[in-house]
mmCIF file with all atom_site columns, C-alpha atoms in Angstrom:
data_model
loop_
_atom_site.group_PDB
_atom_site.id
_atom_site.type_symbol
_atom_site.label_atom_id
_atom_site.label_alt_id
_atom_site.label_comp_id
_atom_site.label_asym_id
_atom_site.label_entity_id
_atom_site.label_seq_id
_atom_site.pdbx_PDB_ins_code
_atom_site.Cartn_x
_atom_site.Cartn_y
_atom_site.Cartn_z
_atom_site.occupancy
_atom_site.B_iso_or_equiv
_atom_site.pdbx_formal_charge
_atom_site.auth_seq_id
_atom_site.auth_comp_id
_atom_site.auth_asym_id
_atom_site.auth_atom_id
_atom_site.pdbx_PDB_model_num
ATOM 1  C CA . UNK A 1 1  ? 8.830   -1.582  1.798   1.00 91.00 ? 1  UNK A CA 1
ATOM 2  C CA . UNK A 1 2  ? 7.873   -5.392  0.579   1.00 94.00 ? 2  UNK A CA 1
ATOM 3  C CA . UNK A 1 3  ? 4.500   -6.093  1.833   1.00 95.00 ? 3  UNK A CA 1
ATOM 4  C CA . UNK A 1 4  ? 3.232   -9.643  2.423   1.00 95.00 ? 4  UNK A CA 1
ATOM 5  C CA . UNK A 1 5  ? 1.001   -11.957 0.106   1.00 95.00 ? 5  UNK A CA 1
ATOM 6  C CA . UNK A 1 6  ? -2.002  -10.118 2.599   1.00 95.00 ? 6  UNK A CA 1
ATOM 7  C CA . UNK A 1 7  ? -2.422  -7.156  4.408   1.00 95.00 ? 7  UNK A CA 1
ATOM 8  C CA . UNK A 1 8  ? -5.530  -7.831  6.150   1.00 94.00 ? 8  UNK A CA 1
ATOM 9  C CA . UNK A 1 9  ? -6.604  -6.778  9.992   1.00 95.00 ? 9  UNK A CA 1
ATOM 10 C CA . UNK A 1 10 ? -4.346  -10.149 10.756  1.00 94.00 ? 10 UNK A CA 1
ATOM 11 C CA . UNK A 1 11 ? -1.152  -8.990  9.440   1.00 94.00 ? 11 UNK A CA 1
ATOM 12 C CA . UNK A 1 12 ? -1.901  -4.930  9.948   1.00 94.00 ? 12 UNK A CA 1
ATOM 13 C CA . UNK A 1 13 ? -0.018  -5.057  12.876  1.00 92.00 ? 13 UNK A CA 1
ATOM 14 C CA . UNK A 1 14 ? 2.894   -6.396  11.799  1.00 94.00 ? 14 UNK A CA 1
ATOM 15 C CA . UNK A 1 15 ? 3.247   -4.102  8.797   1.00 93.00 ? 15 UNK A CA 1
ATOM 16 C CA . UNK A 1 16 ? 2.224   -1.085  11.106  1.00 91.00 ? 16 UNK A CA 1
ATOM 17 C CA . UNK A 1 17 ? 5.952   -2.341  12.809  1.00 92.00 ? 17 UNK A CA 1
ATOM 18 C CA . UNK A 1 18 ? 8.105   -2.634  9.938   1.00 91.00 ? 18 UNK A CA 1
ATOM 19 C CA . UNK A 1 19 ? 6.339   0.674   8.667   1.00 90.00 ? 19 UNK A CA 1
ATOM 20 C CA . UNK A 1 20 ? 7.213   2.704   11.912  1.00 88.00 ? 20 UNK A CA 1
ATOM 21 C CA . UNK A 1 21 ? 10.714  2.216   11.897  1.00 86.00 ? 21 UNK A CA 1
ATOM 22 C CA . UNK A 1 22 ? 11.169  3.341   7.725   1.00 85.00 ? 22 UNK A CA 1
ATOM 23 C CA . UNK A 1 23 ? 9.335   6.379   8.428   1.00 84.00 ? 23 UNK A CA 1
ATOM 24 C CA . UNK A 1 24 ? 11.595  7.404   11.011  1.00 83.00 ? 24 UNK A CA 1
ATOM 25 C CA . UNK A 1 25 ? 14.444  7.299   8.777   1.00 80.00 ? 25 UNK A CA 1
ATOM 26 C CA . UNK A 1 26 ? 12.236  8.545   5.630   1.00 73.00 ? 26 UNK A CA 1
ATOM 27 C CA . UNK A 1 27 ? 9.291   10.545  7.392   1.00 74.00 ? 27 UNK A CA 1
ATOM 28 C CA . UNK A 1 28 ? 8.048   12.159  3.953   1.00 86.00 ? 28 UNK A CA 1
ATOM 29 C CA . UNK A 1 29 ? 7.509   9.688   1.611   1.00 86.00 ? 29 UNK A CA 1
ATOM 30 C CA . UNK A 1 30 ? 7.040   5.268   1.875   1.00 88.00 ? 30 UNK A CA 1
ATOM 31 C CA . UNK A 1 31 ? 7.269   3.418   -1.557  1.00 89.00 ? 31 UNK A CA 1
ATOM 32 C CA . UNK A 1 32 ? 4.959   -0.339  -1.223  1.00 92.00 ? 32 UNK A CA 1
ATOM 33 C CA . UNK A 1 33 ? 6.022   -2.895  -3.148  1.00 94.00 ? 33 UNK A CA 1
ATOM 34 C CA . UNK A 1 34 ? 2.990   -4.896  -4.324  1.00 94.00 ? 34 UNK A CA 1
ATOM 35 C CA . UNK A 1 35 ? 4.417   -7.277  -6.637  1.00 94.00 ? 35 UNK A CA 1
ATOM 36 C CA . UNK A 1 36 ? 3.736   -10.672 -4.124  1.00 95.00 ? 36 UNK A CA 1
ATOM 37 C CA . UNK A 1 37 ? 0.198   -9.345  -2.279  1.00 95.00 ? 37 UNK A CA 1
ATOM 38 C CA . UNK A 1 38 ? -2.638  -10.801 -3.618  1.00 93.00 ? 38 UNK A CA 1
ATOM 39 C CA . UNK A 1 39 ? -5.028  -9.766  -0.528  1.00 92.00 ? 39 UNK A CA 1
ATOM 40 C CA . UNK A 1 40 ? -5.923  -6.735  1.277   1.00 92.00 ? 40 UNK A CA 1
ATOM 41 C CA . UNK A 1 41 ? -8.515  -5.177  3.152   1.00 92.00 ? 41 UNK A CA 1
ATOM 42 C CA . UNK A 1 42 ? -10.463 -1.865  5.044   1.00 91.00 ? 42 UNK A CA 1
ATOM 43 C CA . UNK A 1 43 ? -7.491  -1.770  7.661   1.00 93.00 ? 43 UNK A CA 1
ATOM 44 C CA . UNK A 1 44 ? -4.937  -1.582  4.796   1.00 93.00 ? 44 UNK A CA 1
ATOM 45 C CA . UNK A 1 45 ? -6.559  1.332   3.408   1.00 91.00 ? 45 UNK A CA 1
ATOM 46 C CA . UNK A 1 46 ? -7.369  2.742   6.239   1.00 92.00 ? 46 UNK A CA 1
ATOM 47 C CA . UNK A 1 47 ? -3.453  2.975   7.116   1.00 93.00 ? 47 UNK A CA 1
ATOM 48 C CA . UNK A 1 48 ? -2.800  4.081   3.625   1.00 91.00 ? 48 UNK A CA 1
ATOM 49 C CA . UNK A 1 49 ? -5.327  7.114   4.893   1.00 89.00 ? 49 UNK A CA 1
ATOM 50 C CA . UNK A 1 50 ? -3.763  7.730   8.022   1.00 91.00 ? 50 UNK A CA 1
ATOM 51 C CA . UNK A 1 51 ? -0.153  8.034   6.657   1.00 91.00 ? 51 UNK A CA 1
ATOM 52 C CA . UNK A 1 52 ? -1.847  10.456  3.562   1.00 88.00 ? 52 UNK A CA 1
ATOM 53 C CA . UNK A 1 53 ? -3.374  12.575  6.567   1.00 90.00 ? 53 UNK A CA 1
ATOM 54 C CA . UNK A 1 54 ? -0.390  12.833  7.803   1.00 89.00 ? 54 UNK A CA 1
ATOM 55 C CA . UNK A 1 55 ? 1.627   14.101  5.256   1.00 90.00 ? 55 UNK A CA 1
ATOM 56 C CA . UNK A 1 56 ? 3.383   11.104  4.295   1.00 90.00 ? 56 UNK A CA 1
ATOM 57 C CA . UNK A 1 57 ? 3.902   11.031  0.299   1.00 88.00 ? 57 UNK A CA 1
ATOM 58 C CA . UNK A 1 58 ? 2.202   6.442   -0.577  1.00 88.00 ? 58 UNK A CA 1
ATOM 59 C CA . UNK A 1 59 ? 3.210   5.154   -3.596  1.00 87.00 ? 59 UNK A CA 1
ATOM 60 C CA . UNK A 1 60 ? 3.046   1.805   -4.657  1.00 89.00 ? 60 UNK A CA 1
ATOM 61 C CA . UNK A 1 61 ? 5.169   -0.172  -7.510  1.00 90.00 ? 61 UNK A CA 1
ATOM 62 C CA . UNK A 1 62 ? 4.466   -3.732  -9.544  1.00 91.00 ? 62 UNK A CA 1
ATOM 63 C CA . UNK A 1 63 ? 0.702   -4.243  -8.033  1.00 90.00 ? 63 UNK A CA 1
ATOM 64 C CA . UNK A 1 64 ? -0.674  -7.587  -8.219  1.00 92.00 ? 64 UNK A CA 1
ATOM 65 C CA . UNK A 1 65 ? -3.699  -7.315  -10.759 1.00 91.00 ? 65 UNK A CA 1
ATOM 66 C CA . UNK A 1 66 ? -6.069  -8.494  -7.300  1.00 91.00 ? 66 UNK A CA 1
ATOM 67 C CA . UNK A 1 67 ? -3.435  -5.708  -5.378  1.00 90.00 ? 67 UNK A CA 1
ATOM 68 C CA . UNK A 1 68 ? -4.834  -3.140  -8.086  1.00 88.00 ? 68 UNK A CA 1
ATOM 69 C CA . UNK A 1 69 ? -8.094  -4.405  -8.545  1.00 89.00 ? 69 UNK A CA 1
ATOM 70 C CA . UNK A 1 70 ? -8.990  -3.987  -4.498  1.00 88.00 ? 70 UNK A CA 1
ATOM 71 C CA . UNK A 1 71 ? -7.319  -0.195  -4.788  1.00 86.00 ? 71 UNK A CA 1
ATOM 72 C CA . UNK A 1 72 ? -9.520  0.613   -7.770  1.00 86.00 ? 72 UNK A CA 1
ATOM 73 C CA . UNK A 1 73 ? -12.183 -0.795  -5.353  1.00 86.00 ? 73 UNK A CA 1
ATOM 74 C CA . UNK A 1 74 ? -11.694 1.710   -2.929  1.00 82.00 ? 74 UNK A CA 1
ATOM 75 C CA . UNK A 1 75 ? -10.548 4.603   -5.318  1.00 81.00 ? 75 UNK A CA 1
ATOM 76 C CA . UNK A 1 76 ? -6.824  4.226   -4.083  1.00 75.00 ? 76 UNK A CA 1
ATOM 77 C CA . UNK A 1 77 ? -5.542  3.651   -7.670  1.00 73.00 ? 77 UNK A CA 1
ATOM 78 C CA . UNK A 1 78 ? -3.608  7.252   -8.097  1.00 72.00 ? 78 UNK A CA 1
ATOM 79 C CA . UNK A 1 79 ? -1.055  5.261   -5.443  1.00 73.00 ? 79 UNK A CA 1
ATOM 80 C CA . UNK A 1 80 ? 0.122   3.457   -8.340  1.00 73.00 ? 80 UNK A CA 1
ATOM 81 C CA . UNK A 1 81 ? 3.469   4.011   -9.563  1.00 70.00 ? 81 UNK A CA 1
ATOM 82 C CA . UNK A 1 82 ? 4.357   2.019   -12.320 1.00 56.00 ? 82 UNK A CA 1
ATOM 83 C CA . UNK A 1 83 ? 2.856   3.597   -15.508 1.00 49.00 ? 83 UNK A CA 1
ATOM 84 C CA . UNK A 1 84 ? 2.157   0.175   -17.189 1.00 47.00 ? 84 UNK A CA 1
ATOM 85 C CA . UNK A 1 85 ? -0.067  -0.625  -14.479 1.00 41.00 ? 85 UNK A CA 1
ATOM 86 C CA . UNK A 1 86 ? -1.351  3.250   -14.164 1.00 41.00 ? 86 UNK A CA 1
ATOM 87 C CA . UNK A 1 87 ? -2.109  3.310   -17.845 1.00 39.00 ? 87 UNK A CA 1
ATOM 88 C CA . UNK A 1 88 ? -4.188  0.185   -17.201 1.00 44.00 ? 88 UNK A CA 1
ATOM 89 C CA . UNK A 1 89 ? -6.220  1.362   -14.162 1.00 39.00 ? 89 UNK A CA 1
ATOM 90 C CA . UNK A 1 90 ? -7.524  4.660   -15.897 1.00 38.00 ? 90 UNK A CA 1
ATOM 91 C CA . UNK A 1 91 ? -8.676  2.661   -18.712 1.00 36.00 ? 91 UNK A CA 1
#
């Protein structure tokens, strides 16, 4: 799923949408792309906890470096798919 240049509380909503309807056709595992958000927030991460919790696989591909720097942030960085960009956060 492309997510937008923010996922903040205003646009949480809206990706909550877009996110219901993939997991009913893919309930196990949701793949973010990252590669054009350059702002997030608590209620982003907090939906990346509630999908974890319930036993939805998150990954996320081509992070922004702000995308990556907010997930280091909050510890969220083992989300990160792409091993260029892994290799970078665990240095």
């Amino acid at each position: 799923m492309k997510l937008p240049e923010k996922c903040t509380v205003v646009q949480i909503s809206q990706i909550y949408q877009q996110l219901r309807d993939i997991i009913k056709e893919s309930p196990q595992a949701i793949t973010f792309d990252a590669s054009e958000t350059f702002s997030l927030d608590i209620s982003f991460i907090q939906l990346l906890m509630a999908l974890e919790h319930e036993g939805i696989k998150v990954s996320i591909k081509s992070p922004t470096d702000s995308f990556q720097e907010a997930l280091l942030l909050y510890d969220y960085q083992s989300l990160i798919v792409s091993e260029e960009v892994a290799l970078e956060a665990s240095s």
